[in-house]
Amino acid sequence: MTRAELGTFTLMVGVTASVLGIIVLGRGIATGNERLLRLGRRYSTAILLSAVAAFIVLETALYGHDYSIKFVADNVANATPGLYTFTALWSALQGSILLWALILGIYITATGYAFRKRVTDPLVAWATIVQYVVALFFFGLMATIANPFATTSGFVPLNGQGPNPLLQDHPLVAFHPPFLYAGYVGMTIPFSFAIAALVTGRFGEGWLADTRRASLIAWGFLTVGIILGAWWSYEVLGWGGYWSWDPVENASLLPWLTMTAFLHSVMVQERRGMLRVWNLSLIISTFALTILGTFLTRSGVITSVHAFTESSIGPALLVFFAIVIITGLALIAWRGDLLHSPGRIDGVFSRESAFLANNLLFTGFAFVVFTGTVFPLLVEALENRQISVGSPYFNTMTMPLGLALLFMMAVAPILPWRAVSGEVLRDRLLLPLYVGAIVMVLVVVFGSAGPAGTLAYGLAAFAAAGIVRNFAVAVRARRSALHEPVPKALSGTVRGNPRRWGGLIVHLGVVVIAVGLAASQGSATSRSVQLAKGHSATVAGQRVTYLGSSVTQSAVKATLHSRFEIHDGSSSLGTYSPGISTYPGVTQGIATPSVHIGLARDVYLSLVAAPDDSGRVTVQILVNPLVSWIWTGGLVMALGTILCLVPKKRSASLAMSGAQRADVEEPDRDGAAPPSEPEAIPSPAPA
């Protein structure tokens, strides 16, 4: 059996396992047969094993240069380095679908194991059916119109074409797509439980508790994937930026925005029983947007350095997208009478009110991005003419929304649940407001950030001060309650409610990113210069001296390196070598920037042109302040997400009563302690 035949067989196993799992579980639900329900869960293992087997077969074909498989011939060459041979699997259309199926198999199997004691629960059974349907769709794509094991027609070449040059120029290609896919695919789990809750009529908060960790994990992966994508763009593309509102970038941002809104509003439903329809709609929208993002990147309808070439899977993805939307809306409409929330907002100045405003801003942000991304496609489809919606639209429309979100992020954690008096509100907001105002004054006096930048710095300081105040109050309350030294009190605080403190750390990461964005977009200095050997240019206080050029040749590419020494005043920051690489069969050279990364600023060098006849080289010098804060903020957000996933620890040493047991939150209603946060709330019986 050839690799192509073996790979196709593994795909058919995945299709068969998905179909059988759907049938067995459906029959088990209809008849109440517990044996069938237990049997149905086991098909998740078959789905995972078939995806693993297909992955291994395709990787061995890539490393074995089996050019009888068209995917291999199109995406690797004999001289392709080992790392980029491995990553070639997800660097093109069919392999990326296989990676999607593999990650989905991992999620489905892990979810089945997590609910192994509840396999007879109809809610879990229906959720598993939905997961199997999604698996069937993607395995069906690979078994038909997107088969990574399709064979080469006619003559089998002796060498392949190799990967896209941009996909074999930086190790981040090994990390960015898998993290992004793990975020995309992970949205299947909360979506499946939302559909199951609608089908079974179980609208209590139990299904939220069931999917809390899966939602956080998927959101965390997507967050890291987006940050890594921005870093990859910054390090590889040579234009000195990290976000250009490219349609593919927007496609990853859209589900992140709606899932972030859900993670905030879900706390309101858990605490107050409100926003049931809203949360269901957000989950369904998030999953639908992942399918839309898959369509944008894999159908060939857009031209982008991030997108794949034109393919035939676009219509199938659009049909699946429509099915998701129609099914979700139909189920919500069907259950509309039963989705009324028992709670209500008691006051404008309350945490639930702030979370609702926060949600409206997130969805408004998503609508702006969605409109700017999809509108050109609609115009082209309906009127057969091309238009573009560029950065000016997105920057103008999203900047006020982003500033408002930064403000709400600062205010919401400080506000108590339910109503609050003006005195309590003043006590909690006064210090952060003072800090924010002082920072804005300092920026005006010593800087030139402009109105938007000044406001961004002030709001970031306001939010950071609120976070620090929250944590200080918690440590003080825990120390007073347990009579412990500060370090143990701090540890007890985190152990007492890691989800809350992880959320504050995530917010702190957002503040760090906001500062990096404001500084790098508002205060960057760029200059293109021609330098002869030994000559220098100074940009924003950074002196760059041209030392000379050389050419290196490998089996993959020829690269011209130009060496520059960077000085900050009298201190040397080192020697950096931006280059231009040429690949066989590619007429245009690929610029590879070289970046000095610093805490205060980056010095970004990108070679514009090779040395001319007189030996003068043209280089773009960009001095970019605080860009490293963006990557640092992403790391802080990832650490906060991990902390949110730590189970809440309850022990005798931490047992408290009354106001001491309020998870060191400040009291609601002018002194009344808030109710302790509920654990997983059992779902009511099916309607």
mmCIF file of N, CA and C in Angstrom, residues 24 45 55 57 59 93 102 121 211 260 397 526 537 598 658 684:
data_model
loop_
_atom_site.group_PDB
_atom_site.id
_atom_site.type_symbol
_atom_site.label_atom_id
_atom_site.label_comp_id
_atom_site.label_asym_id
_atom_site.label_seq_id
_atom_site.Cartn_x
_atom_site.Cartn_y
_atom_site.Cartn_z
ATOM 1 N N VAL A 24 -24.862 6.120 16.596
ATOM 2 C CA VAL A 24 -24.958 5.389 17.859
ATOM 3 C C VAL A 24 -25.471 6.311 18.971
ATOM 4 N N THR A 45 -12.079 8.353 20.238
ATOM 5 C CA THR A 45 -10.725 7.816 20.157
ATOM 6 C C THR A 45 -10.387 7.420 18.728
ATOM 7 N N PHE A 55 -1.736 12.369 9.947
ATOM 8 C CA PHE A 55 -0.670 13.355 10.177
ATOM 9 C C PHE A 55 0.703 12.701 10.019
ATOM 10 N N VAL A 57 1.471 9.929 8.406
ATOM 11 C CA VAL A 57 1.692 9.501 7.011
ATOM 12 C C VAL A 57 2.127 10.686 6.161
ATOM 13 N N GLU A 59 3.533 13.531 7.158
ATOM 14 C CA GLU A 59 4.861 13.996 7.547
ATOM 15 C C GLU A 59 5.954 13.066 7.012
ATOM 16 N N LEU A 93 -2.998 24.514 1.927
ATOM 17 C CA LEU A 93 -4.416 24.309 2.206
ATOM 18 C C LEU A 93 -4.742 22.941 2.801
ATOM 19 N N LEU A 102 -6.782 17.160 13.331
ATOM 20 C CA LEU A 102 -5.999 16.576 14.416
ATOM 21 C C LEU A 102 -6.283 17.278 15.738
ATOM 22 N N ASP A 121 -25.575 11.370 30.297
ATOM 23 C CA ASP A 121 -26.281 12.644 30.413
ATOM 24 C C ASP A 121 -26.653 13.120 29.005
ATOM 25 N N THR A 211 -18.312 24.103 30.373
ATOM 26 C CA THR A 211 -17.441 24.530 29.268
ATOM 27 C C THR A 211 -16.502 25.658 29.652
ATOM 28 N N THR A 260 -14.126 36.990 23.896
ATOM 29 C CA THR A 260 -13.782 37.835 25.038
ATOM 30 C C THR A 260 -15.040 38.427 25.658
ATOM 31 N N MET A 397 -12.441 54.062 13.124
ATOM 32 C CA MET A 397 -13.632 53.489 13.735
ATOM 33 C C MET A 397 -13.338 52.750 15.043
ATOM 34 N N SER A 526 10.720 56.955 11.310
ATOM 35 C CA SER A 526 11.208 56.130 10.208
ATOM 36 C C SER A 526 11.934 57.008 9.197
ATOM 37 N N ALA A 537 24.140 57.333 9.732
ATOM 38 C CA ALA A 537 22.935 58.160 9.773
ATOM 39 C C ALA A 537 22.361 58.065 11.173
ATOM 40 N N GLY A 598 14.766 46.283 22.456
ATOM 41 C CA GLY A 598 15.054 46.885 23.751
ATOM 42 C C GLY A 598 13.784 47.153 24.514
ATOM 43 N N GLY A 658 -18.391 34.941 57.086
ATOM 44 C CA GLY A 658 -18.869 36.307 56.922
ATOM 45 C C GLY A 658 -18.107 37.045 55.851
ATOM 46 N N PRO A 684 -30.958 22.097 35.431
ATOM 47 C CA PRO A 684 -32.276 21.541 35.719
ATOM 48 C C PRO A 684 -32.596 20.403 34.777
#
